[in-house]
Amino acid sequence: MNVIDHVRDMAAAGLHSNVRIMSSLLLTMSNNNPELLSPTQKYQLLVYHADSIFHDKEYRNAACKYSMALQQKKVLSKTSKVRTSTGGAASNIQAQSLPSEIEVKYKIAECYTILKLDKDAIAVLDGIPSRQRTPKINMMLANLYRKAGQERSAVTSYKEVLRHCPLALDAIIGLLSLSVKGAEVASMTMDVIQSIPNLDWLSVWIKAYAFIHAGDNQRAINTICSLEKKSLLRDNVDLLVSLADVYFRAGDTKNAILKFEQAQMLDPYLIKGMDVYGYLMAREGHLEDVEVLGGRLFNISDQHAEPWVISGCHSFYSKRYSRALYLGAKAIQLNSNSVQALLLKGAALRNMGRVQEAIIHFREAMRLAPCRLDCYEGLIDCYLASNGIREAMGMANNIYKTLGANAQTLTILATVCLEDPVTQEKAKTLLDKALAQRPDYTKAVVKKAELLSREQKHEEGIALLRNALANQSDCVLHRMLGDFLVAVNDYQKDENFDLTLE
Amino acid sequence: MTVLQEPVQAAVWQALNHYAFLDAVFLAERLYAEVRSEDALYLLATCYYRSGKPYKAYRLLKAHSCSTPQVRFLLAKCCVELSKLAEGEQVLIGGVLNKQKSQDDIITEFGDSASFTLSLLGHIYCKTDRVAKGAECFQRSLTLNPFLWSPFQNLCHLGEKPDPDQVFRLSSLQNSLAPPPPPISPAQNPSHRLDTALMETPQDTLELNRLNLESSNGKLTSDLSVSYIDSSLISPETGSLLGNTVSMASAGSLLAKQNKPKSGRSLLGGPAALSPLTPSFGILPLPLEPSPGDPTYLQNYSATMETQSTAPSKKSVSRISQSKSVFSQSGNSRDVLPIPFNQSQTSAAHTSGSPQVLSPSMSGPPNVQPRRSSRLFTSASSTAKENSKKLKMKFPTKIPNRKTKCKSAKTSNSSNLNESLDILRLDPSLSLPDTKIPQYQRAAADSVMALLRGTGPWLPGAVLVQLQRSHQHPDFAPPQHYNTGWVLTHIGRAYFELAGYTQAERLFSEVRRIESYRVEGMEIYSTTLWHLQKDVALSALSKDLTDMDKNCPEAWCVAGNCFSLQREHDIAIKFFQRAIQVDPGFAYAYTLLGHEFVLTEELDRALACFRNAIRVNNRHYNAWYGLGMIYYKQEKFNLAEIHFKKALSINPQSSVLLCHIGVVQHALKKSDAALETLNRAIGIDPKNPLCKFHRASILFANDKYKAALQELEELKQIVPKESLVYFLIGKVYKKLGQTHLALMNFSWAMDLDPKGANNQIKEAIDKRYLPEDEAAEVDDSQDSSG
């Protein structure tokens, strides 16, 4: 047993810090005396050394060391070619115990990904012949491709993963997010579903995520609910978070908050999706809860964007915009894909008057989450803040066309129309349309009431608000009703103001 | 290792039935940890809820997806209890994407418990100021289940005037009383609407069903729905004399309970509790041995036989007595009318997986034979296997007819079942053909309906009207109901609202005598005593109530009133604040606090208090009146009139309110309207001195001296010792130029009020009722009188 075997055993035993010191010493020895270690041994040593550095989270260093190892490997293969003709079995055995080249490349790619050098990572992985790619490599490659916008390559890679592992659900989600048809994805997993008992829900699950990514919120909600009803999948946190998220996208804040709350009660260490939860609660004015939630998540991890976003939301809604800006920036730094962080930063910038910068952030958020309305709303607010009614109008029309005519898009369009004195009438018809679709949509009611109060049609406004209040109790509406009543000198106003205080 | 759920569940229910909440919670927690099923979750939450910890149940249920209606209902109930109304509403009706479920959806979804769900929903709506929707919910709830009292009462509080004759009708139940159809899925069948009234906790039955399934070992595969009816029921006299009793016990529940008759008996069958009737029951023939040849018997009671054949006959005797004693014990039950749901939910005392029982208590001479025989008929509607998952209700109920005093009490399953068994065995001729059942059921239900209809006249508004019409004690309540706290409190409150304080006091003291534990309405009693200045009685009442229950707002209101009467306003304020602290939803406490602030001249805080009272209950007319008073004091007569009128619209019979409106109208220089209003007030209450005084003053101010003089003469007859009256008379005479008469009256006024305590008032009168140019003259007259 030579020294390399000892190092290998240590590495296998997970004594990385020890390996690091030892291998460093040995490598220097070998550099000073190339005869001391054979090329194979040196390659091994380099890999172990790089591994230990990787474990110390010095990724750039590790990547460099891995590259050196690869270099060494190339030398090795050249010499071994000569040797195979002479050597025979012994070298084969040795070759088997060597760390594989592909694994090293994967490690390099991992380092690059962590260092956010996506292009380099793709280049490294691309260098692996597609035959030799393991599912792991394909998965990483697919994620990288998707991030880089190379959708076609991403789809192929994901499919490759699925071919090997039909239950790779993240790959399925990836495929669906690349707008591959649900049926096509399902067909790839069909064999497994049929052969394994108790997996019949999987096709429903795929369907649900297909709806989510297709933006069909209503049906997505129904499908997930039907999944949840199956007692076996009851109280699954991931499902709950997905459900809450869809509720949120569909504009159903109440249900979204309920589901998020339930999810985080079931799993107090839950991080995913909590940024949206925090944002929703902050928007609804439960600032204390937001603060508590943020503190709790910081205790779980400060390496995720979510806790930063949550405390950013808290700062934002308590009107400390520069702090919110900082926290948002920090969150983006941790996870450049966090839509919520981008929105937070954008909103903070907008409220601080740096509209152009804000627009950049909202655009980025829009690119990442084309289905989320609040990205568009933020952007439109930015345009309106910088007097760009025409841009805002264009944007609103755009949303209206792409996302279809539902109450939310109609209201957004109407909001823009309200800004322009010329289009007041259009705003009114739009709001009426929105209210016809969803009579309880608070935003539309508020806008309509604003319009009516501007037109001095107090009686109509009162009727509208009273109507809306018959079905829901909302303090904003009560306050508006109170204002209207004051306007018409109704002495019973007390009542409504009292109710708002509640 | 998996634990068999059913025995544990049965044990939990047994513990709950015997108020052993700690044990129940412990067991349920263990069971839930073991199986984590939704049933176990529900059971655990129920244990938490019944042990008075709704927040525990709330948090537990919230963390889990609630799919079954019963779980959602419990969650909503907890939400309401923790005043998370929006959340409760969302739980009950929140659909996807803000779309709310319609009431029809709720009815189909919640099935048998829909009436309770709607009632709860109505409560939420009312609390969130959506009265119209709330009223609608209550109405629906009542049509679904006319046995519910609280929705009806709430409707009345909302100012709706539901007609009891309309509401408490069985028409809506017509088909529900049809013969039980071949019970494939009883839960879905509308025919079980009647059952819902008596329904308790669906999970009970669920559990029972399971037990049924389990213990019957497949013997009872077919559904058993043959009922036994006592033949003596048919005779009308007995029917009218005695309570018709319906007992719908199921073979399933029989089986469920067969493992626990012993404990049930030991708990319930204390010898001290034997009622006078017990002996007669004791000597009743012992259970007949079932004749093997009787197929009906076999069919229906194969399960019973399993149990009973093992039980010695002696036991059943003791069971009879025990069940009787249960009823006699419950004779003082507080509520005249059954409010089954509330009780089962809120009070631990009525737990049991068991039936709500309305039992006749012996008000007449013991008339044993017919009574016994008419007591029960049993429809055994048992269950089919295949729907054991569904809710099924079997409720032994007993429904007395009108003449018997009724009360709601619950007994444990065992006693009821045993009772029904006894009857069955006592009278082998019992078994009637199935088809006749509905009529008897309907007859029984009808009697309950009649009873509920009879409550109409006791409702607050109705009592008021009655009192006005007859000016004497209302005689509409049958005596056995009349002498109960509930009725007397209502009548007392009606007198109070008509300012008939002495009568009110008499009634309330009667209530105290009959039901010394009654706290509802005592705040009114205390205010009555306050008006009558009976400080000794008031402090005794206060002491008693605060000793008895420190957690009810009424007790603290009484204490506050007590100190208010002693002119210890700061302490009174503290106590009223405590009342609010104990129950922030108690409107009257806010009002009393407001009045107290008025007395300490803190008008702004008083305004806030009255507004709070209105916020809590916007039909609380006292608070509207309080607001009006403050505005009047601030001389904002317009606002004052609006508020007084609002109060009047809620309590249109109040002469006091009319009187105030009259005064305000006069202040607004609408003297004619004021006179008219005061005439109306006097029309309502001809003896109200305040009204007459104000009328006289206004007449005087309008230079109608003769009329004023006549008015004052009448007033002198009513309140002969009031110096202000003589003062005013004096002034009238002065106007008429009869100086010596004027002086005489002024000196009488002086004699009656030598300290001049009312001088301020006199000045106020002068200012208000005299034109400016006469002011100097008035000063003279005052000098002469002073």
PDB file of C-alpha atoms in Angstrom, chain B residues 224-422:
ATOM      1  CA  LEU B 224     -82.449  -2.816   9.621  1.00  0.00           C
ATOM      2  CA  SER B 225     -85.052  -0.234   9.625  1.00  0.00           C
ATOM      3  CA  VAL B 226     -88.003  -1.664  11.327  1.00  0.00           C
ATOM      4  CA  SER B 227     -89.352   0.409  14.078  1.00  0.00           C
ATOM      5  CA  TYR B 228     -91.357  -0.215  17.101  1.00  0.00           C
ATOM      6  CA  ILE B 229     -94.109   1.977  18.116  1.00  0.00           C
ATOM      7  CA  ASP B 230     -95.922   1.879  21.274  1.00  0.00           C
ATOM      8  CA  SER B 231     -99.473   1.207  20.511  1.00  0.00           C
ATOM      9  CA  SER B 232    -100.736   3.425  23.248  1.00  0.00           C
ATOM     10  CA  LEU B 233     -99.348   6.321  21.350  1.00  0.00           C
ATOM     11  CA  ILE B 234    -102.221   6.060  19.050  1.00  0.00           C
ATOM     12  CA  SER B 235    -104.744   7.100  21.581  1.00  0.00           C
ATOM     13  CA  PRO B 236    -105.117  10.835  21.395  1.00  0.00           C
ATOM     14  CA  GLU B 237    -105.545  11.495  25.092  1.00  0.00           C
ATOM     15  CA  THR B 238    -102.355   9.947  26.028  1.00  0.00           C
ATOM     16  CA  GLY B 239    -100.781  11.559  23.137  1.00  0.00           C
ATOM     17  CA  SER B 240    -101.770  14.959  24.285  1.00  0.00           C
ATOM     18  CA  LEU B 241    -101.137  14.260  27.898  1.00  0.00           C
ATOM     19  CA  LEU B 242     -97.785  12.869  27.521  1.00  0.00           C
ATOM     20  CA  GLY B 243     -94.725  13.462  25.616  1.00  0.00           C
ATOM     21  CA  ASN B 244     -94.470  11.652  22.423  1.00  0.00           C
ATOM     22  CA  THR B 245     -91.128  10.369  22.185  1.00  0.00           C
ATOM     23  CA  VAL B 246     -89.234   9.471  19.226  1.00  0.00           C
ATOM     24  CA  SER B 247     -86.243   7.470  19.521  1.00  0.00           C
ATOM     25  CA  MET B 248     -84.260   6.652  16.589  1.00  0.00           C
ATOM     26  CA  ALA B 249     -81.705   4.344  17.824  1.00  0.00           C
ATOM     27  CA  SER B 250     -79.842   2.138  15.613  1.00  0.00           C
ATOM     28  CA  ALA B 251     -78.629  -1.269  15.959  1.00  0.00           C
ATOM     29  CA  GLY B 252     -75.319   0.185  15.162  1.00  0.00           C
ATOM     30  CA  SER B 253     -75.271   2.393  18.148  1.00  0.00           C
ATOM     31  CA  LEU B 254     -76.487  -0.427  20.269  1.00  0.00           C
ATOM     32  CA  LEU B 255     -73.533  -2.357  19.278  1.00  0.00           C
ATOM     33  CA  ALA B 256     -71.276   0.550  19.693  1.00  0.00           C
ATOM     34  CA  LYS B 257     -72.208   0.934  23.233  1.00  0.00           C
ATOM     35  CA  GLN B 258     -72.396  -2.580  24.235  1.00  0.00           C
ATOM     36  CA  ASN B 259     -68.976  -2.480  25.665  1.00  0.00           C
ATOM     37  CA  LYS B 260     -69.725   0.236  28.083  1.00  0.00           C
ATOM     38  CA  PRO B 261     -73.011  -0.052  29.817  1.00  0.00           C
ATOM     39  CA  LYS B 262     -71.340  -0.581  33.120  1.00  0.00           C
ATOM     40  CA  SER B 263     -69.501   2.634  33.314  1.00  0.00           C
ATOM     41  CA  GLY B 264     -72.482   4.460  32.027  1.00  0.00           C
ATOM     42  CA  ARG B 265     -74.592   3.085  34.715  1.00  0.00           C
ATOM     43  CA  SER B 266     -72.210   3.718  37.494  1.00  0.00           C
ATOM     44  CA  LEU B 267     -72.014   7.304  36.458  1.00  0.00           C
ATOM     45  CA  LEU B 268     -75.609   7.959  35.864  1.00  0.00           C
ATOM     46  CA  GLY B 269     -77.427   5.651  38.134  1.00  0.00           C
ATOM     47  CA  GLY B 270     -76.771   7.216  41.481  1.00  0.00           C
ATOM     48  CA  PRO B 271     -79.509   6.199  43.890  1.00  0.00           C
ATOM     49  CA  ALA B 272     -80.005   9.742  45.000  1.00  0.00           C
ATOM     50  CA  ALA B 273     -81.070  10.672  41.566  1.00  0.00           C
ATOM     51  CA  LEU B 274     -84.042   8.435  41.371  1.00  0.00           C
ATOM     52  CA  SER B 275     -87.121  10.250  40.428  1.00  0.00           C
ATOM     53  CA  PRO B 276     -90.502   9.550  41.906  1.00  0.00           C
ATOM     54  CA  LEU B 277     -91.203   7.550  38.863  1.00  0.00           C
ATOM     55  CA  THR B 278     -88.415   5.219  39.277  1.00  0.00           C
ATOM     56  CA  PRO B 279     -90.180   2.698  41.400  1.00  0.00           C
ATOM     57  CA  SER B 280     -92.870   2.248  38.884  1.00  0.00           C
ATOM     58  CA  PHE B 281     -90.302   1.604  36.336  1.00  0.00           C
ATOM     59  CA  GLY B 282     -88.583  -0.695  38.649  1.00  0.00           C
ATOM     60  CA  ILE B 283     -91.593  -2.873  38.890  1.00  0.00           C
ATOM     61  CA  LEU B 284     -92.191  -3.000  35.262  1.00  0.00           C
ATOM     62  CA  PRO B 285     -92.061  -6.399  33.799  1.00  0.00           C
ATOM     63  CA  LEU B 286     -88.619  -7.455  33.119  1.00  0.00           C
ATOM     64  CA  PRO B 287     -87.521  -7.872  29.631  1.00  0.00           C
ATOM     65  CA  LEU B 288     -89.349 -10.530  27.845  1.00  0.00           C
ATOM     66  CA  GLU B 289     -87.254 -13.110  26.407  1.00  0.00           C
ATOM     67  CA  PRO B 290     -87.363 -12.698  22.720  1.00  0.00           C
ATOM     68  CA  SER B 291     -89.320 -15.380  21.137  1.00  0.00           C
ATOM     69  CA  PRO B 292     -87.133 -17.068  18.704  1.00  0.00           C
ATOM     70  CA  GLY B 293     -90.000 -17.408  16.371  1.00  0.00           C
ATOM     71  CA  ASP B 294     -90.508 -13.736  16.045  1.00  0.00           C
ATOM     72  CA  PRO B 295     -88.765 -12.826  12.891  1.00  0.00           C
ATOM     73  CA  THR B 296     -89.024  -9.101  13.302  1.00  0.00           C
ATOM     74  CA  TYR B 297     -87.434  -9.241  16.608  1.00  0.00           C
ATOM     75  CA  LEU B 298     -84.694 -11.300  15.288  1.00  0.00           C
ATOM     76  CA  GLN B 299     -84.168  -9.219  12.343  1.00  0.00           C
ATOM     77  CA  ASN B 300     -83.936  -6.033  14.192  1.00  0.00           C
ATOM     78  CA  TYR B 301     -82.356  -6.992  17.311  1.00  0.00           C
ATOM     79  CA  SER B 302     -80.023  -9.667  16.494  1.00  0.00           C
ATOM     80  CA  ALA B 303     -77.448  -7.264  17.632  1.00  0.00           C
ATOM     81  CA  THR B 304     -79.313  -6.520  20.756  1.00  0.00           C
ATOM     82  CA  MET B 305     -79.608 -10.074  21.576  1.00  0.00           C
ATOM     83  CA  GLU B 306     -75.953 -10.431  21.461  1.00  0.00           C
ATOM     84  CA  THR B 307     -75.671  -7.868  24.108  1.00  0.00           C
ATOM     85  CA  GLN B 308     -78.600  -8.571  26.167  1.00  0.00           C
ATOM     86  CA  SER B 309     -78.411 -12.250  26.329  1.00  0.00           C
ATOM     87  CA  THR B 310     -75.208 -11.842  28.177  1.00  0.00           C
ATOM     88  CA  ALA B 311     -76.526  -9.206  30.471  1.00  0.00           C
ATOM     89  CA  PRO B 312     -78.407 -10.404  33.465  1.00  0.00           C
ATOM     90  CA  SER B 313     -81.928  -9.227  33.663  1.00  0.00           C
ATOM     91  CA  LYS B 314     -81.251  -7.360  36.829  1.00  0.00           C
ATOM     92  CA  LYS B 315     -79.097  -5.008  34.966  1.00  0.00           C
ATOM     93  CA  SER B 316     -81.790  -3.883  32.746  1.00  0.00           C
ATOM     94  CA  VAL B 317     -83.921  -2.946  35.683  1.00  0.00           C
ATOM     95  CA  SER B 318     -81.253  -0.792  37.029  1.00  0.00           C
ATOM     96  CA  ARG B 319     -80.820   0.651  33.639  1.00  0.00           C
ATOM     97  CA  ILE B 320     -84.379   1.683  33.506  1.00  0.00           C
ATOM     98  CA  SER B 321     -84.105   3.472  36.730  1.00  0.00           C
ATOM     99  CA  GLN B 322     -80.918   4.977  35.682  1.00  0.00           C
ATOM    100  CA  SER B 323     -82.284   6.388  32.561  1.00  0.00           C
ATOM    101  CA  LYS B 324     -85.214   7.803  34.374  1.00  0.00           C
ATOM    102  CA  SER B 325     -83.026   9.416  36.889  1.00  0.00           C
ATOM    103  CA  VAL B 326     -81.104  11.086  34.208  1.00  0.00           C
ATOM    104  CA  PHE B 327     -84.186  12.806  33.062  1.00  0.00           C
ATOM    105  CA  SER B 328     -85.337  13.852  36.426  1.00  0.00           C
ATOM    106  CA  GLN B 329     -81.931  15.191  37.166  1.00  0.00           C
ATOM    107  CA  SER B 330     -81.992  17.369  34.232  1.00  0.00           C
ATOM    108  CA  GLY B 331     -85.242  18.922  35.297  1.00  0.00           C
ATOM    109  CA  ASN B 332     -83.738  22.290  35.942  1.00  0.00           C
ATOM    110  CA  SER B 333     -82.128  22.661  32.702  1.00  0.00           C
ATOM    111  CA  ARG B 334     -81.665  26.258  31.973  1.00  0.00           C
ATOM    112  CA  ASP B 335     -82.894  26.602  28.512  1.00  0.00           C
ATOM    113  CA  VAL B 336     -86.448  26.062  27.841  1.00  0.00           C
ATOM    114  CA  LEU B 337     -85.798  25.315  24.309  1.00  0.00           C
ATOM    115  CA  PRO B 338     -83.346  22.967  22.948  1.00  0.00           C
ATOM    116  CA  ILE B 339     -80.501  24.530  21.199  1.00  0.00           C
ATOM    117  CA  PRO B 340     -78.937  21.277  20.466  1.00  0.00           C
ATOM    118  CA  PHE B 341     -76.055  22.392  18.499  1.00  0.00           C
ATOM    119  CA  ASN B 342     -74.819  25.027  20.812  1.00  0.00           C
ATOM    120  CA  GLN B 343     -74.950  22.758  23.640  1.00  0.00           C
ATOM    121  CA  SER B 344     -73.188  19.968  22.056  1.00  0.00           C
ATOM    122  CA  GLN B 345     -70.540  22.242  20.850  1.00  0.00           C
ATOM    123  CA  THR B 346     -69.983  24.532  23.676  1.00  0.00           C
ATOM    124  CA  SER B 347     -70.738  22.763  26.777  1.00  0.00           C
ATOM    125  CA  ALA B 348     -68.876  19.850  27.823  1.00  0.00           C
ATOM    126  CA  ALA B 349     -71.813  18.859  29.837  1.00  0.00           C
ATOM    127  CA  HIS B 350     -73.671  17.573  26.889  1.00  0.00           C
ATOM    128  CA  THR B 351     -71.162  15.528  25.194  1.00  0.00           C
ATOM    129  CA  SER B 352     -71.824  12.001  24.405  1.00  0.00           C
ATOM    130  CA  GLY B 353     -71.968  10.535  21.080  1.00  0.00           C
ATOM    131  CA  SER B 354     -75.454  10.528  21.732  1.00  0.00           C
ATOM    132  CA  PRO B 355     -78.758  11.771  21.237  1.00  0.00           C
ATOM    133  CA  GLN B 356     -80.293  14.888  22.211  1.00  0.00           C
ATOM    134  CA  VAL B 357     -83.162  14.141  24.393  1.00  0.00           C
ATOM    135  CA  LEU B 358     -86.142  16.194  25.043  1.00  0.00           C
ATOM    136  CA  SER B 359     -87.668  14.568  27.908  1.00  0.00           C
ATOM    137  CA  PRO B 360     -90.869  15.064  29.650  1.00  0.00           C
ATOM    138  CA  SER B 361     -90.480  15.888  33.240  1.00  0.00           C
ATOM    139  CA  MET B 362     -93.196  15.231  35.635  1.00  0.00           C
ATOM    140  CA  SER B 363     -95.275  18.233  36.035  1.00  0.00           C
ATOM    141  CA  GLY B 364     -98.517  16.430  36.470  1.00  0.00           C
ATOM    142  CA  PRO B 365     -99.351  13.638  38.821  1.00  0.00           C
ATOM    143  CA  PRO B 366     -97.422  10.565  38.058  1.00  0.00           C
ATOM    144  CA  ASN B 367     -99.418   8.846  35.497  1.00  0.00           C
ATOM    145  CA  VAL B 368     -97.160   6.077  34.992  1.00  0.00           C
ATOM    146  CA  GLN B 369     -98.711   3.662  32.726  1.00  0.00           C
ATOM    147  CA  PRO B 370     -99.586   5.752  29.741  1.00  0.00           C
ATOM    148  CA  ARG B 371     -96.587   7.844  30.232  1.00  0.00           C
ATOM    149  CA  ARG B 372     -94.298   5.000  30.057  1.00  0.00           C
ATOM    150  CA  SER B 373     -95.990   3.461  27.171  1.00  0.00           C
ATOM    151  CA  SER B 374     -96.060   6.589  25.189  1.00  0.00           C
ATOM    152  CA  ARG B 375     -92.548   7.381  25.776  1.00  0.00           C
ATOM    153  CA  LEU B 376     -90.848   5.829  22.959  1.00  0.00           C
ATOM    154  CA  PHE B 377     -91.141   4.515  19.673  1.00  0.00           C
ATOM    155  CA  THR B 378     -88.101   3.455  18.077  1.00  0.00           C
ATOM    156  CA  SER B 379     -87.135   3.477  14.585  1.00  0.00           C
ATOM    157  CA  ALA B 380     -84.077   1.580  14.163  1.00  0.00           C
ATOM    158  CA  SER B 381     -82.432   2.787  11.140  1.00  0.00           C
ATOM    159  CA  SER B 382     -79.284   1.048  10.845  1.00  0.00           C
ATOM    160  CA  THR B 383     -76.626   1.161   8.396  1.00  0.00           C
ATOM    161  CA  ALA B 384     -75.407  -0.603   5.456  1.00  0.00           C
ATOM    162  CA  LYS B 385     -71.861  -1.536   5.183  1.00  0.00           C
ATOM    163  CA  GLU B 386     -71.029   0.028   1.972  1.00  0.00           C
ATOM    164  CA  ASN B 387     -71.521   3.525   3.140  1.00  0.00           C
ATOM    165  CA  SER B 388     -69.871   3.287   6.424  1.00  0.00           C
ATOM    166  CA  LYS B 389     -67.762   6.165   5.330  1.00  0.00           C
ATOM    167  CA  LYS B 390     -70.689   8.426   5.059  1.00  0.00           C
ATOM    168  CA  LEU B 391     -72.316  10.154   7.839  1.00  0.00           C
ATOM    169  CA  LYS B 392     -75.257   8.565   9.259  1.00  0.00           C
ATOM    170  CA  MET B 393     -77.310   9.809  12.007  1.00  0.00           C
ATOM    171  CA  LYS B 394     -79.275   7.950  14.426  1.00  0.00           C
ATOM    172  CA  PHE B 395     -80.708   9.934  17.146  1.00  0.00           C
ATOM    173  CA  PRO B 396     -82.784   8.740  19.847  1.00  0.00           C
ATOM    174  CA  THR B 397     -84.932  11.636  20.667  1.00  0.00           C
ATOM    175  CA  LYS B 398     -87.799  12.196  22.807  1.00  0.00           C
ATOM    176  CA  ILE B 399     -90.133  14.898  22.084  1.00  0.00           C
ATOM    177  CA  PRO B 400     -92.638  15.934  24.603  1.00  0.00           C
ATOM    178  CA  ASN B 401     -95.801  17.532  23.588  1.00  0.00           C
ATOM    179  CA  ARG B 402     -96.673  20.972  24.517  1.00  0.00           C
ATOM    180  CA  LYS B 403     -98.055  20.460  27.897  1.00  0.00           C
ATOM    181  CA  THR B 404     -95.110  18.806  29.345  1.00  0.00           C
ATOM    182  CA  LYS B 405     -92.282  20.831  30.472  1.00  0.00           C
ATOM    183  CA  CYS B 406     -89.559  20.361  28.083  1.00  0.00           C
ATOM    184  CA  LYS B 407     -85.934  20.626  28.476  1.00  0.00           C
ATOM    185  CA  SER B 408     -82.977  19.523  26.705  1.00  0.00           C
ATOM    186  CA  ALA B 409     -80.757  17.096  28.240  1.00  0.00           C
ATOM    187  CA  LYS B 410     -78.555  14.540  26.948  1.00  0.00           C
ATOM    188  CA  THR B 411     -77.968  11.221  28.254  1.00  0.00           C
ATOM    189  CA  SER B 412     -75.384   8.863  27.285  1.00  0.00           C
ATOM    190  CA  ASN B 413     -76.077   6.467  24.585  1.00  0.00           C
ATOM    191  CA  SER B 414     -76.252   3.607  26.879  1.00  0.00           C
ATOM    192  CA  SER B 415     -79.081   4.887  28.922  1.00  0.00           C
ATOM    193  CA  ASN B 416     -81.110   5.850  25.931  1.00  0.00           C
ATOM    194  CA  LEU B 417     -80.583   2.711  24.181  1.00  0.00           C
ATOM    195  CA  ASN B 418     -81.330   0.731  27.168  1.00  0.00           C
ATOM    196  CA  GLU B 419     -84.427   2.647  27.660  1.00  0.00           C
ATOM    197  CA  SER B 420     -85.594   2.029  24.218  1.00  0.00           C
ATOM    198  CA  LEU B 421     -84.730  -1.538  24.615  1.00  0.00           C
ATOM    199  CA  ASP B 422     -86.718  -1.771  27.741  1.00  0.00           C
TER     200      ASP B 422
END
